XYZ file of C-alpha atoms in Angstrom:
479
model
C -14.666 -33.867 -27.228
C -11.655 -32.309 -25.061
C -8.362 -34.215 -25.674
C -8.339 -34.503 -21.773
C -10.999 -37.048 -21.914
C -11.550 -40.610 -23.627
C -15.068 -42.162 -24.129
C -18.375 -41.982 -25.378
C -21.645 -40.926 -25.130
C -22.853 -43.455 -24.176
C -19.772 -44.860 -22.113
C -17.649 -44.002 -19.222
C -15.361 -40.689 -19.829
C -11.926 -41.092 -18.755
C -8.591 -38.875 -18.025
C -6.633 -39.413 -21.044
C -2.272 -40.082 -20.152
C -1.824 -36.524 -21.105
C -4.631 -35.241 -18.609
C -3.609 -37.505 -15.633
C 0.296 -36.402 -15.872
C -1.451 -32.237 -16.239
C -2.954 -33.154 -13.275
C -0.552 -34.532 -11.822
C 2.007 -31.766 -11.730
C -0.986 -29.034 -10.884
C -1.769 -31.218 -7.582
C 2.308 -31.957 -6.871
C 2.630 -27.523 -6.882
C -0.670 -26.847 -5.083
C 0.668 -30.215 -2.599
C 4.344 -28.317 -2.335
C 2.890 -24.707 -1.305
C 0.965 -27.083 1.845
C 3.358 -28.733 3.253
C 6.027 -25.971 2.577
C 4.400 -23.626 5.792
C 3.200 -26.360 7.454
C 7.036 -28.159 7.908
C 8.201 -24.707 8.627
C 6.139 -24.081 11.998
C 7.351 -27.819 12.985
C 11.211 -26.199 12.356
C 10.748 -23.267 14.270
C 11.814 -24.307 17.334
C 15.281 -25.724 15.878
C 15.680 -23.044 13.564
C 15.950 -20.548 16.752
C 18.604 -22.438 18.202
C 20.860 -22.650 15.390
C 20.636 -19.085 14.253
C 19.969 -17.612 17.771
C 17.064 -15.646 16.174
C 15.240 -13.524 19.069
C 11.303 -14.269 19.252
C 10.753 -11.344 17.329
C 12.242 -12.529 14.199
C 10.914 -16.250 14.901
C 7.484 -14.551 14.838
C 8.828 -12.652 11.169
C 9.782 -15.740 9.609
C 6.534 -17.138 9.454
C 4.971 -13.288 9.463
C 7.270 -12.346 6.652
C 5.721 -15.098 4.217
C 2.219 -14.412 5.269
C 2.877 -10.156 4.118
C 4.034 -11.721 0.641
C 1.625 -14.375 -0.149
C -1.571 -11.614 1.358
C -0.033 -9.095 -0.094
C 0.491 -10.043 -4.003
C -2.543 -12.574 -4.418
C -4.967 -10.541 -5.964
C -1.901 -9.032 -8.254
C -1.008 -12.410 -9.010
C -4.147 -13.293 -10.333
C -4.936 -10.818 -12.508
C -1.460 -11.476 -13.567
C -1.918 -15.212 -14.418
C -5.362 -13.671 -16.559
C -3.279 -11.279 -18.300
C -0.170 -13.132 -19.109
C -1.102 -16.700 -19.557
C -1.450 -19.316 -16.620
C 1.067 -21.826 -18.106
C 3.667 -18.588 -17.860
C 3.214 -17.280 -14.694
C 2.741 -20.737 -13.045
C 5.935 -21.682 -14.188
C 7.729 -18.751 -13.766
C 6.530 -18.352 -10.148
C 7.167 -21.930 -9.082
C 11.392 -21.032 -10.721
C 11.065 -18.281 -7.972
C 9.589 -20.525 -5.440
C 12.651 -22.950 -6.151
C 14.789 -20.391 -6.048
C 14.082 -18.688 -2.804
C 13.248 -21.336 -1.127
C 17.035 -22.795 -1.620
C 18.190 -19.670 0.186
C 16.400 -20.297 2.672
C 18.013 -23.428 3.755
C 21.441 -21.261 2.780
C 20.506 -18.519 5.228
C 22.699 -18.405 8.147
C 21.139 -15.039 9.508
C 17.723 -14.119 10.543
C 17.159 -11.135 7.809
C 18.273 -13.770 4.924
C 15.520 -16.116 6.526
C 13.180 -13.201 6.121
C 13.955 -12.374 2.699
C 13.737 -15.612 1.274
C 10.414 -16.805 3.193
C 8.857 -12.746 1.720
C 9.909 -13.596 -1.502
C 8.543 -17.279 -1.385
C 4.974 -15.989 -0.307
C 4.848 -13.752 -3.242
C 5.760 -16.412 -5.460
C 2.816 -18.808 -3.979
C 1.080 -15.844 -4.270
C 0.897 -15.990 -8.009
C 1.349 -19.869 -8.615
C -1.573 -20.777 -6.571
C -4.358 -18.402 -8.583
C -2.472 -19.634 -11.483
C -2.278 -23.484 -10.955
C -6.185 -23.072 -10.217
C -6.787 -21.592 -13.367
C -5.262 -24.176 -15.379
C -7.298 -26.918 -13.594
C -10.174 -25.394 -14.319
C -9.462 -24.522 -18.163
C -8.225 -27.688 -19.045
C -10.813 -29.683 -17.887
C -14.936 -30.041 -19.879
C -17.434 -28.346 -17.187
C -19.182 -31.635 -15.340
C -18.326 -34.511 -13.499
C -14.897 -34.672 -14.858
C -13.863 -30.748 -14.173
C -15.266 -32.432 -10.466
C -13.459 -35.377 -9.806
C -10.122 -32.992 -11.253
C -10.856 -30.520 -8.226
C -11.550 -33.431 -5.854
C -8.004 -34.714 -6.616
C -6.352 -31.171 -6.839
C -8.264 -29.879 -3.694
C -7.565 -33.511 -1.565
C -4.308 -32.984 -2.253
C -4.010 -29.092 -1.232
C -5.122 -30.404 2.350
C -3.132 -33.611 2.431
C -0.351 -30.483 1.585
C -1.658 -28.928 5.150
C -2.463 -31.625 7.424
C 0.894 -34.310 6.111
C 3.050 -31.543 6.125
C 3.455 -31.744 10.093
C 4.913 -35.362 9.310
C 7.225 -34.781 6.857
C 8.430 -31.510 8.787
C 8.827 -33.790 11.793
C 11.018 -36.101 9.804
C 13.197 -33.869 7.991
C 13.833 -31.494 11.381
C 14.855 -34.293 13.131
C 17.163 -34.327 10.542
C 18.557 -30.761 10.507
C 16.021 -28.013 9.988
C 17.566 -26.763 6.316
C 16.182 -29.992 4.530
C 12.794 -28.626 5.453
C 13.905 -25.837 2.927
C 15.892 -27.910 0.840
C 13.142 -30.653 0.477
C 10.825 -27.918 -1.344
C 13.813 -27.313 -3.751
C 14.252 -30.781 -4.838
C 10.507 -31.263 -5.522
C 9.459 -27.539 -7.227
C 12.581 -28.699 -9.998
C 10.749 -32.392 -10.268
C 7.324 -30.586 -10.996
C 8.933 -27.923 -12.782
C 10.519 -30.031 -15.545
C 7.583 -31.865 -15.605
C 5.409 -28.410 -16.167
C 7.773 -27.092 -19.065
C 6.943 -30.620 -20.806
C 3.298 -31.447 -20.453
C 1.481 -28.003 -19.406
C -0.124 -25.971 -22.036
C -1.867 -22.882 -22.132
C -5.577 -23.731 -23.146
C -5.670 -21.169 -25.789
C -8.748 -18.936 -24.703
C -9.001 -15.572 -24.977
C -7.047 -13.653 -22.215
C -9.111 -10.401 -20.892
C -8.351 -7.140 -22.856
C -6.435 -4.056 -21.491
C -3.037 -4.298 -19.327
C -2.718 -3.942 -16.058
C -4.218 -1.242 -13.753
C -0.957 -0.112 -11.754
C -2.958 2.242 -9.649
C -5.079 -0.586 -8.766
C -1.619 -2.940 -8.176
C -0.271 -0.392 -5.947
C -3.301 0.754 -3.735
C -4.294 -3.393 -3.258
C -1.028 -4.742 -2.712
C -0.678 -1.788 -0.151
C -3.862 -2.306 1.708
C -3.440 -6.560 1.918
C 0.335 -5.769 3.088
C -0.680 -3.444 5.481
C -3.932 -5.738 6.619
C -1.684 -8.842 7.210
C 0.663 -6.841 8.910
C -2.186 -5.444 11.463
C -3.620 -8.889 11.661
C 0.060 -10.129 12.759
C 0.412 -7.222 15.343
C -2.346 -9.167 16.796
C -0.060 -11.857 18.273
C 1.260 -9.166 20.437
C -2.059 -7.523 21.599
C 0.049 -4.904 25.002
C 2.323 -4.429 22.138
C 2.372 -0.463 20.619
C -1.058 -0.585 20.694
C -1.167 3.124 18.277
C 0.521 1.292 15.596
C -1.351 -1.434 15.080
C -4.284 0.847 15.071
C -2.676 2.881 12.606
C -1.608 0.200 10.489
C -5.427 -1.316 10.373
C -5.933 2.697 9.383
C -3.490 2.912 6.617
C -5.405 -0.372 5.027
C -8.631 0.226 5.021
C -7.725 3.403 3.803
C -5.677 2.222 0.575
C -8.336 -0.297 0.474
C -11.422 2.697 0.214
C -8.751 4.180 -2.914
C -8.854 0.361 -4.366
C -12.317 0.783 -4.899
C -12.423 3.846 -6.163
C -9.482 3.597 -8.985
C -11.813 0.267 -10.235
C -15.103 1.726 -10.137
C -13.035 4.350 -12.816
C -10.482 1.839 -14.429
C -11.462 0.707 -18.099
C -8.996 -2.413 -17.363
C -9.443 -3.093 -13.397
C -7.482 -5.046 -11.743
C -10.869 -6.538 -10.291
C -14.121 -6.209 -11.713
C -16.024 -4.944 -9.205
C -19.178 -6.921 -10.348
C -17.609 -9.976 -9.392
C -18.163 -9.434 -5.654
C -22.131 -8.825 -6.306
C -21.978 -12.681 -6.105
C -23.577 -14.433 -3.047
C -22.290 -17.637 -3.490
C -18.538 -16.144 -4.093
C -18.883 -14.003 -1.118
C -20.200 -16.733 1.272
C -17.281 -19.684 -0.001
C -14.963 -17.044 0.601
C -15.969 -15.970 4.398
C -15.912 -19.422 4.626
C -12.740 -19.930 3.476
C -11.564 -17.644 5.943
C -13.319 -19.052 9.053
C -12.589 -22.450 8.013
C -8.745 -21.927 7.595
C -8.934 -19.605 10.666
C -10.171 -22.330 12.753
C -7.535 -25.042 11.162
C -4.421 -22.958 11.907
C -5.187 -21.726 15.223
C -5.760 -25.872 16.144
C -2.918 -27.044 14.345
C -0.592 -24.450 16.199
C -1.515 -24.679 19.552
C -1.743 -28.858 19.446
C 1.692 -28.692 18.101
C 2.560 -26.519 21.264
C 0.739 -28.968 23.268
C 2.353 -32.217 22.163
C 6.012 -30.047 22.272
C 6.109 -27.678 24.982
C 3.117 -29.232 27.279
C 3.908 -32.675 26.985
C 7.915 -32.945 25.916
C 7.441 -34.856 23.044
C 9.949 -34.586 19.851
C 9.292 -32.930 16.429
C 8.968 -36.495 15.083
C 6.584 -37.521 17.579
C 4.171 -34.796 17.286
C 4.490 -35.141 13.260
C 2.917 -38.858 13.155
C 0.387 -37.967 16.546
C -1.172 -35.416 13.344
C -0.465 -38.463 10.902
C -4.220 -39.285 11.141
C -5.610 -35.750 10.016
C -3.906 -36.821 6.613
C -6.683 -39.325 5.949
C -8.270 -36.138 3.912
C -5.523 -37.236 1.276
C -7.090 -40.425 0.709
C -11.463 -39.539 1.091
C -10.815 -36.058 -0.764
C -10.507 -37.529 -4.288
C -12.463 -40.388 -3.894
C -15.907 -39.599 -1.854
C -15.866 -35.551 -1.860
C -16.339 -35.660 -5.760
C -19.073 -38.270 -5.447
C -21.144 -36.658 -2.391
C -20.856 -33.103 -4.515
C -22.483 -35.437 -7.676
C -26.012 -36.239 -5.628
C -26.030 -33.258 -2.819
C -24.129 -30.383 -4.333
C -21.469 -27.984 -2.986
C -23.311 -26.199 -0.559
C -24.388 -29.515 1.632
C -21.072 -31.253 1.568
C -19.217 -27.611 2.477
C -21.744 -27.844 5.157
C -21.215 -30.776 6.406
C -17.551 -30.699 6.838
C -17.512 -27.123 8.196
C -19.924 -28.777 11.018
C -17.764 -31.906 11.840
C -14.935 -29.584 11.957
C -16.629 -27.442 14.777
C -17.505 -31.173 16.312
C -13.825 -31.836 16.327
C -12.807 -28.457 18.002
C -15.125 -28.839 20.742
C -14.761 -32.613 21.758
C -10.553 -31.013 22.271
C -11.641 -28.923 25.056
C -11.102 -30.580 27.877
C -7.633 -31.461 26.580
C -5.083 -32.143 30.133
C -1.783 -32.830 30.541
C -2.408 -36.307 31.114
C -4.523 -37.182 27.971
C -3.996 -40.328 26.137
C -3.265 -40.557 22.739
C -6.631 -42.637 21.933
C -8.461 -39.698 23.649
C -7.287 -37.403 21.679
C -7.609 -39.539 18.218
C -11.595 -38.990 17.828
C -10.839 -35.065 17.650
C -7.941 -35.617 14.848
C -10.244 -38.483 12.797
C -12.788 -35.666 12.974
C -10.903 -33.089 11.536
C -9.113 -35.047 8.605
C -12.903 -36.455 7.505
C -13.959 -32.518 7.697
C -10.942 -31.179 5.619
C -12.405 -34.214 3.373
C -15.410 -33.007 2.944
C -14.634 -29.052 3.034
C -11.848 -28.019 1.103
C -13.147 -29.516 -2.051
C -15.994 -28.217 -2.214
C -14.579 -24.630 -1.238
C -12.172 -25.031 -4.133
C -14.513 -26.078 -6.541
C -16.697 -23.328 -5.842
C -14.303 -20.616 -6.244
C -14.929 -20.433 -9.950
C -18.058 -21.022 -9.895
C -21.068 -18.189 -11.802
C -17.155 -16.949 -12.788
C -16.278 -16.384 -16.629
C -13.380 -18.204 -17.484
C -11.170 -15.522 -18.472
C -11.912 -14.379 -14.872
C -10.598 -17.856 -13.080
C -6.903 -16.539 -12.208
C -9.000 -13.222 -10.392
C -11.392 -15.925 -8.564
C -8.449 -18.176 -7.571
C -6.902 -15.074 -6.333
C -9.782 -14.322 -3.919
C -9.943 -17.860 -2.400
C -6.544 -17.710 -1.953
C -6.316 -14.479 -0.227
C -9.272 -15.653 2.009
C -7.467 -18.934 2.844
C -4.010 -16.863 3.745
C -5.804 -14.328 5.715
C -7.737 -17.410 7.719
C -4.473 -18.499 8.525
C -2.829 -15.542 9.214
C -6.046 -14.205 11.924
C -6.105 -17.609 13.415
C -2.740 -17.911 14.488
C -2.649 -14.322 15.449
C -6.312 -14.740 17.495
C -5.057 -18.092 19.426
C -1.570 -16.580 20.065
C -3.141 -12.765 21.769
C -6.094 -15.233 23.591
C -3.414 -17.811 25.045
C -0.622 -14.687 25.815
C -3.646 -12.993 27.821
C -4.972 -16.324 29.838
C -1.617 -17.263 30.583
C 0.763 -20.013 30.380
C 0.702 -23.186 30.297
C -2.631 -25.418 30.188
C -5.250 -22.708 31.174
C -3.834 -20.396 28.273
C -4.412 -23.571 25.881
C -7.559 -24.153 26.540
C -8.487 -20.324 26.367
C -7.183 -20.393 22.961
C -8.720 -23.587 22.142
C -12.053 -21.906 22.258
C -11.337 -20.067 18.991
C -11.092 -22.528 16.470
C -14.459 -23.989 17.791
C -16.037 -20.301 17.409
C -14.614 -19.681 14.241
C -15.908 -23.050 13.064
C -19.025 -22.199 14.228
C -19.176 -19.092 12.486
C -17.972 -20.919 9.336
C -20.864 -23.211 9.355
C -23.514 -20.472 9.941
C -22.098 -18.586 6.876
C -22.659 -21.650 4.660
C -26.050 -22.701 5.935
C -27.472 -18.898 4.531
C -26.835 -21.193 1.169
C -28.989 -24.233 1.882
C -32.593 -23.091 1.120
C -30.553 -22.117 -2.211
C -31.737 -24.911 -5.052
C -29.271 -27.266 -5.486
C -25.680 -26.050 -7.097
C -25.334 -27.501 -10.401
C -22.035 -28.644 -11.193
C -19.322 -26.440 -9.397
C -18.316 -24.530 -12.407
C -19.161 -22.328 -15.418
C -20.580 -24.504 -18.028
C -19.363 -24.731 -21.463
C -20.173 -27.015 -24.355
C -17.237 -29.391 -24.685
C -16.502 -28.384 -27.704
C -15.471 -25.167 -27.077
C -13.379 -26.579 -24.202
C -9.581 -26.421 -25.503
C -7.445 -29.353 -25.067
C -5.005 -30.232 -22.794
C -2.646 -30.877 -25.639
């Protein structure tokens, strides 16, 4: 039996201290890259007043983190495969520290832009990597479940209680919403150094394909970039189209340098796989249709209806219920009705929660507006664990970092197209009102869309447990 479990055949298994406190740090970094872009967008507002930044370089700040984390996901992990996950996890969430301190230094707008660029691309490898770890160091079953339940609940309490605390600390002076991060990545990375370990399996063979390095990280930078033009749709219309150009294009030479790589940088085989290819469209959708909500209700509360940073953070207090269902019902409803069902399910109430928004006004009450936000935190419940857990899964383990990549980079370009589809919808309807509720018409299509994708996967039989199975004993221990 794994050291990260207690117990016996015939009894209960059990976390063991040194599994819980692994755990523990995993869900604290996975928690600190959520709430790290979601107390940012709260900041905005003050952070243009203080530095005077034009809306141009407002628009970069949050752009410039999206290029880094798109950009250097899939790099970062095939990285975390090659390397070790215990090394690159630690040594990207150092960077993360770092950079993230600079930000709150910065007292331009190009030092904003560097640090939040150089941030993304550390998420970009920690998250793939943090994944990884979850996965390797706990047995295939029910306990490898109720570890993703905890680590995906808190990913989306990360999203959805990150509003709060942004609210709180800008109210405060936007720099502790940089500064915050810093003091919690040292916390969890002491706490990594002492109780994460490398598993001990055997890392893939070969080193890294740099053609395939270069032509992805090329064609993701130049996709997010394209997908960020978006926001700005009258804008230098040619370049966008050329930039869209330039990506597919270094994304057509991707393929081509793996199909001929003896070490790819992504097995190409890996995307033959129905079930990865569906929870990773839905990834997208779903994340598409969460950001694009998020941002204009936080525009709403704000700039519609005059209320403060702090206001608006504890008005999206409720959405953070997702913190407390995640770990303990997700894991249990993926037990008796599998992945594919629950996914389902939550993509669905989510599309509920869009649509019953609609006829949002100006002179809305708060308890009108609370079945819509109850909705959506019991949704984020019920979908994000599932989507996590079934990242890896029909994946070899040595091949976890690369899957964790792909989720990742679906979630990030979700984001990134749903704030850039709400923002060119609401610009072309207009201000005020009549643009919001224009825009507000995206999340429930993407939604939509989301829960078609998954429901191709219902007639499927039902998913065994959510990830590669392995005989415990050949499970290393967390020790």
């Amino acid at each position: 039996m794994s050291d990260s479990v207690t117990g016996s055949a015939d009894g209960p298994v059990r976390l063991t201290g040194r599994a819980r406190a692994v755990l523990l740090v995993l869900c604290g970094a996975i928690f600190l890259e959520g709430i790290d872009v979601a107390m940012l967008n709260v900041a905005l507002p003050s952070i243009r007043a203080d530095l005077g930044l034009s809306t141009g370089t407002l628009s970069g700040v949050v752009s410039a983190y999206v290029l880094g984390y798109g950009g250097f996901m899939l790099l970062g992990g095939r990285a975390a495969d090659l390397l070790g996950h215990r090394r690159v996890f630690v040594s990207s969430l150092a960077v993360f520290l770092v950079f993230s301190g600079l930000g709150g230094l910065a007292t331009e707008g190009w030092t904003l832009l560097l640090a939040r660029f150089a941030t993304g691309v550390a998420a970009a490898f920690m998250a793939p990597a943090g994944l990884a770890l979850v996965t390797s160091n706990f047995p295939a079953g029910p306990l490898r479940t109720k570890a993703l339940g905890f680590y995906a609940g808190t990913a989306a309490g990360g999203f959805s209680l990150g509003v709060v605390a942004g609210g709180v600390l800008a109210s405060a002076g936007w720099r502790w919403v940089f500064f915050a991060p810093v003091v919690l990545s040292a916390l969890i990375l002491a706490a990594a150094l002492a109780v994460v370990r490398d598993t001990g399996g055997e890392r893939p063979q070969g080193g890294f394909d740099l053609a395939g390095a270069f032509s992805i990280t090329g064609a993701m930078l130049s996709l997010a970039y394209g997908v960020v033009r978006l926001e700005h749709p009258g804008e230098e219309i040619w370049l966008t189209v050329v930039v869209f150009a330039a990506g597919l294009v270094l994304l057509g030479l991707f393929v081509v340098v793996e199909r001929r790589s003896s070490s790819p940088l992504v097995r190409l085989g890996v995307l033959r796989s129905a079930p990865l290819v569906r929870v990773n469209v839905a990834a997208l959708l779903f994340l598409a249709a969460f950001a694009g909500f998020q941002f204009l209700v936080t525009l709403y509360f704000q700039e519609l209806r005059g209320w403060s940073t702090l206001e608006t953070g504890l008005a999206m207090l409720v959405i953070g219920v997702d913190t407390v269902l995640a770990p303990v019902l997700t894991p249990r409803l993926v037990d008796r009705f599998g992945n594919v069902r629950v996914l389902f399910g939550g993509v669905v109430l989510a599309a509920v929660a869009y649509a019953l928004f609609l006829p949002v006004g100006t002179d809305w009450t708060y308890a009108a507006m609370l079945p819509s936000l109850v909705l959506l935190g019991v949704s984020f419940a019920l979908a994000y664990g599932p989507l996590t857990m079934a990242a890896t899964d029909g994946v070899a383990p040595d091949e976890h970092g690369l899957a964790g990549g792909l989720l990742y980079t679906s979630v990030q370009f979700g984001t990134a197209l749903g704030l850039s589809a709400v923002t060119a919808v609401s610009v072309a309807a207009g201000s005020g009102m009549d643009g919001l509720r224009a825009a507000l018409i995206v999340p429930v299509v993407a939604a939509a869309l989301g829960a078609v994708v998954v429901a191709t996967g219902l007639r499927a039989p039902r998913d065994a447990p959510p990830t590669v199975a392995a005989p415990a004993e050949t499970v290393a221990p967390v020790a």
